[in-house]
PDB file of C-alpha atoms in Angstrom:
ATOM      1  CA  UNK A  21      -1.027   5.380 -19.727  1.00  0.00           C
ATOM      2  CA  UNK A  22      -0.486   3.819 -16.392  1.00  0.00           C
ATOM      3  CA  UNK A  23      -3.032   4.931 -13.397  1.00  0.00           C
ATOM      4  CA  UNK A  24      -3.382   4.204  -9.988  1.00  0.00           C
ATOM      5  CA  UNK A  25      -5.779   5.073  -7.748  1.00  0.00           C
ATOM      6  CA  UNK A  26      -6.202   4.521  -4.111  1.00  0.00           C
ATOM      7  CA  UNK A  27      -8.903   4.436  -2.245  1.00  0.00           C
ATOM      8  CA  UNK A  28     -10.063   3.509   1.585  1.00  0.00           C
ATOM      9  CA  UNK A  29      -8.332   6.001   3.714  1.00  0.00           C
ATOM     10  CA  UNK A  30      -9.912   7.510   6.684  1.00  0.00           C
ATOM     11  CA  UNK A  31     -10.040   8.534  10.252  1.00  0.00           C
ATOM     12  CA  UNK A  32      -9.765   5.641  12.751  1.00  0.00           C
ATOM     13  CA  UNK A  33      -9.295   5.282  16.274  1.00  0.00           C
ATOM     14  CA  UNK A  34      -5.668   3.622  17.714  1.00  0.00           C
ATOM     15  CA  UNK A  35      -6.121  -0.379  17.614  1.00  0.00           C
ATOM     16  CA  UNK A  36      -8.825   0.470  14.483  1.00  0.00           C
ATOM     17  CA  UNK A  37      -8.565  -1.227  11.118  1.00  0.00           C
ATOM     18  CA  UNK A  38      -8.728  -0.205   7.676  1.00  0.00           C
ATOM     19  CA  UNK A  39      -8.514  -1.513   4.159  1.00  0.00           C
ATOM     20  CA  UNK A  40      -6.732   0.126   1.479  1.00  0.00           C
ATOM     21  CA  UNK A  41      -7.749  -0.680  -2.523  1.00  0.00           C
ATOM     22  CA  UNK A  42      -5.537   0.360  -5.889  1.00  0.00           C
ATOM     23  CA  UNK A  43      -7.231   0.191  -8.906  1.00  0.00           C
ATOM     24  CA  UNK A  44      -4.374  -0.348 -11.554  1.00  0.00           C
ATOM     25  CA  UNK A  45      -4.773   0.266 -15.316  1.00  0.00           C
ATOM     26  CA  UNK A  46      -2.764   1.060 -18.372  1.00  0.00           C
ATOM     27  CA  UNK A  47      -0.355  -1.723 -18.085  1.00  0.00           C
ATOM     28  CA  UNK A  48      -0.500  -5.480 -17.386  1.00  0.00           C
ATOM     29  CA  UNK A  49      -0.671  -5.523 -13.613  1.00  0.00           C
ATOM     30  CA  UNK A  50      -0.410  -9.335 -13.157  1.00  0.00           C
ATOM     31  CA  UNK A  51       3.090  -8.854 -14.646  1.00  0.00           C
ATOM     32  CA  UNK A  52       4.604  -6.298 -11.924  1.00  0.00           C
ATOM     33  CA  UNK A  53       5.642  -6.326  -8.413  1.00  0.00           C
ATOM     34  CA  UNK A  54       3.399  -3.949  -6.652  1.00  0.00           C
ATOM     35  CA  UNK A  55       4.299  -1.889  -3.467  1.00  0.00           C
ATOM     36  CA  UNK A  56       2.892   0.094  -0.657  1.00  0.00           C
ATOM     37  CA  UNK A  57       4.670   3.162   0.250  1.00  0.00           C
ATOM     38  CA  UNK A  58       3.535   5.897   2.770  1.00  0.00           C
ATOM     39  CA  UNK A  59       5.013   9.407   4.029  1.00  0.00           C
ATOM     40  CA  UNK A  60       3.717  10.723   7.730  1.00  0.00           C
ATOM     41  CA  UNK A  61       4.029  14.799   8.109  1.00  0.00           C
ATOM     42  CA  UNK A  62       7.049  15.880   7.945  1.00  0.00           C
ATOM     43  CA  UNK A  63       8.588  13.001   6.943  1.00  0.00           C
ATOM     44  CA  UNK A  64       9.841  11.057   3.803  1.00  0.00           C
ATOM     45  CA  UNK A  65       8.452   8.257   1.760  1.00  0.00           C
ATOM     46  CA  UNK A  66       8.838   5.426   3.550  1.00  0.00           C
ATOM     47  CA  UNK A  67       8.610   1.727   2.328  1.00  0.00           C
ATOM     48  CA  UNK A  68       5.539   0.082   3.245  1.00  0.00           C
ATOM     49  CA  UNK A  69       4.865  -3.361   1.770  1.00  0.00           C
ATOM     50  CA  UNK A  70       5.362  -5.304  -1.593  1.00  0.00           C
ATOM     51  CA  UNK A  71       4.112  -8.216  -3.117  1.00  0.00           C
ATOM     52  CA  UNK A  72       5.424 -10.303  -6.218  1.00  0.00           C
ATOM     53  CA  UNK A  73       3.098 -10.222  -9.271  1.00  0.00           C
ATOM     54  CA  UNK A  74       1.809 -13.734  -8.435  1.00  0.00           C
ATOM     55  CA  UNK A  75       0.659 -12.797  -5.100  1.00  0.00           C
ATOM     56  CA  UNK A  76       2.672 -15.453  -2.798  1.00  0.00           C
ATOM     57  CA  UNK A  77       5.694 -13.963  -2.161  1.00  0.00           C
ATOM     58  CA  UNK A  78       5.304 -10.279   0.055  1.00  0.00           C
ATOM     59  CA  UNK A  79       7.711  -8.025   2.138  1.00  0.00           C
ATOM     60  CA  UNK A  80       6.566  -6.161   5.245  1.00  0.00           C
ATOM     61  CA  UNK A  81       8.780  -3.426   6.491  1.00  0.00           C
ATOM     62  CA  UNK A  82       9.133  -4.204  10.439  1.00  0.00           C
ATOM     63  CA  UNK A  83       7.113  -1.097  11.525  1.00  0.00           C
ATOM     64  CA  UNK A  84       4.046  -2.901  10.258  1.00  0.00           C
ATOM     65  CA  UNK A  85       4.833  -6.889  10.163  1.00  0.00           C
ATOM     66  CA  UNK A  86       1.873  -8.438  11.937  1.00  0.00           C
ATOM     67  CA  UNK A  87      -0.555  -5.745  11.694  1.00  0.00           C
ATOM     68  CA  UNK A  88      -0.520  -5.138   7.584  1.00  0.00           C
ATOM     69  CA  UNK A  89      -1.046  -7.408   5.144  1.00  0.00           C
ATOM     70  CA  UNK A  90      -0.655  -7.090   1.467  1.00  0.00           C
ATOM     71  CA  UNK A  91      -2.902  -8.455  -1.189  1.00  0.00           C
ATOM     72  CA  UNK A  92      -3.395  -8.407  -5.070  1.00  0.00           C
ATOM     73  CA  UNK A  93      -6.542  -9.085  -7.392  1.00  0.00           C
ATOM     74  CA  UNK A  94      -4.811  -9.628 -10.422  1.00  0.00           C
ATOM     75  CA  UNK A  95      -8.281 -10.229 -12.520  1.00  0.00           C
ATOM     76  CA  UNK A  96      -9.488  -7.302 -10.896  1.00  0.00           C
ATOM     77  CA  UNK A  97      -5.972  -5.171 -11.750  1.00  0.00           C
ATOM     78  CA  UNK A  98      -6.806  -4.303  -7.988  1.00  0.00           C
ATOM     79  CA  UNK A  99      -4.179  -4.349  -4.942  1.00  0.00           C
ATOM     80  CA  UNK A 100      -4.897  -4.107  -1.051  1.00  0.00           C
ATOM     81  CA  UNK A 101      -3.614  -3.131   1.894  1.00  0.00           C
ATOM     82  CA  UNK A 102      -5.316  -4.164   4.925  1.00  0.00           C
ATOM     83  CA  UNK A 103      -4.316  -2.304   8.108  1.00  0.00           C
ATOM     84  CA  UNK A 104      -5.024  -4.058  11.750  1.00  0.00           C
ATOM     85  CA  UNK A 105      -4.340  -2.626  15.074  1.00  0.00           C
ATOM     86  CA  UNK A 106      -3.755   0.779  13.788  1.00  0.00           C
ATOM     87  CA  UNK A 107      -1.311   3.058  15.750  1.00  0.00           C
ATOM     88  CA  UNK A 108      -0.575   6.675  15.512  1.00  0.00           C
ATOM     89  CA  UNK A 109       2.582   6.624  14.103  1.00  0.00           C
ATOM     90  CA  UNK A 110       0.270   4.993  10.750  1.00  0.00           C
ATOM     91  CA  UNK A 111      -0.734   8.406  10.377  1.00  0.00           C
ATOM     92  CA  UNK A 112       0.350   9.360   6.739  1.00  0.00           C
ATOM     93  CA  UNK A 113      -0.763   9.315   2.769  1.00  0.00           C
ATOM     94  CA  UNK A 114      -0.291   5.771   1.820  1.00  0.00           C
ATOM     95  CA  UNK A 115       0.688   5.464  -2.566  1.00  0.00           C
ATOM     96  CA  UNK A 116       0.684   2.794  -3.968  1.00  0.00           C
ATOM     97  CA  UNK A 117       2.817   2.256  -6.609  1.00  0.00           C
ATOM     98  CA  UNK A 118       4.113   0.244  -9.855  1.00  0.00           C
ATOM     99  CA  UNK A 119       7.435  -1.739  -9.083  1.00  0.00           C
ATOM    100  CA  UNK A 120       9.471  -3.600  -6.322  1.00  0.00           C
ATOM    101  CA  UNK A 121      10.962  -1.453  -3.232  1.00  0.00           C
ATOM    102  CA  UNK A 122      13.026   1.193  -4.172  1.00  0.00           C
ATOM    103  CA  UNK A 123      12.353   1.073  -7.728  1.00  0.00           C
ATOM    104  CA  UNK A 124       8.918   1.995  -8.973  1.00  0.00           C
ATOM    105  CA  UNK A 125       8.655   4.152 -11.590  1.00  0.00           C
ATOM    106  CA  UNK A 126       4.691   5.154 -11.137  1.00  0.00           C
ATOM    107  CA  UNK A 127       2.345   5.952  -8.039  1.00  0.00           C
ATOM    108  CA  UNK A 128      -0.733   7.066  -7.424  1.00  0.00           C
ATOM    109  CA  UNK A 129      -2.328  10.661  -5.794  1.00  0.00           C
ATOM    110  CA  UNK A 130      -2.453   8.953  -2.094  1.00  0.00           C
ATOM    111  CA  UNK A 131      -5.297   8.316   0.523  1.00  0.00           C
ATOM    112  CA  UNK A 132      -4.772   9.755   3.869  1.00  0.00           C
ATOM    113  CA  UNK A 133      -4.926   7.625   6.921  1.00  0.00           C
ATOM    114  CA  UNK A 134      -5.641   9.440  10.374  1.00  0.00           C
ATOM    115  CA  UNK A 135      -5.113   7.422  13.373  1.00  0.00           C
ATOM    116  CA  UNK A 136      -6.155   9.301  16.425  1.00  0.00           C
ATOM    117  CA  UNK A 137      -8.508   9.380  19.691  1.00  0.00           C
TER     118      UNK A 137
END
């Protein structure tokens, strides 16, 4: 059956970094888009970041273009996310998940990013 599970989260400090792993198993990862997703107190899910399953073509959504960047390890069955100049508004469980935006049909438990002085 299909897992995912991230790892990575933490507390930082505003303008702090952090790097975000999925281990993926349970299907053939090299073969799927792979997404980000993340939802902040309160709030919905919100899209994050996705990257085609050969690892060239990726989609930020604006909150994050220039600070985020999305990576995949596909003999590793492994995807990143690694997360620069970290702002409050980060603050949320990032998932990652199985499928392109909008459309994935599995995700994992979450890590929880804090991003606060």
């Amino acid at each position: 059956h299909v897992q995912l599970v991230e790892s990575g989260g933490g507390w930082v400090q505003p303008g702090g970094s952090l790097r975000l792993s999925c281990a993926a198993s349970g299907f053939s990862f090299s073969l799927y888009y792979m997404t980000w997703v993340r939802q902040a107190p309160g709030k919905g899910l919100e899209w994050v970041s996705s990257i085609y399953s050969d690892g060239i073509s990726t989609y930020y959504a604006n909150p994050v273009k220039g600070r985020f960047t999305i990576s995949r390890d596909n003999a590793n069955n492994t995807l990143y996310l690694q997360m620069n100049n970290l702002e409050s508004e980060d603050t949320a469980v990032y998932y990652c998940a199985k499928g392109p935006m909008g459309a994935y049909d599995h995700w994992g438990q979450g890590t929880q990013v804090t991003v606060s002085s």
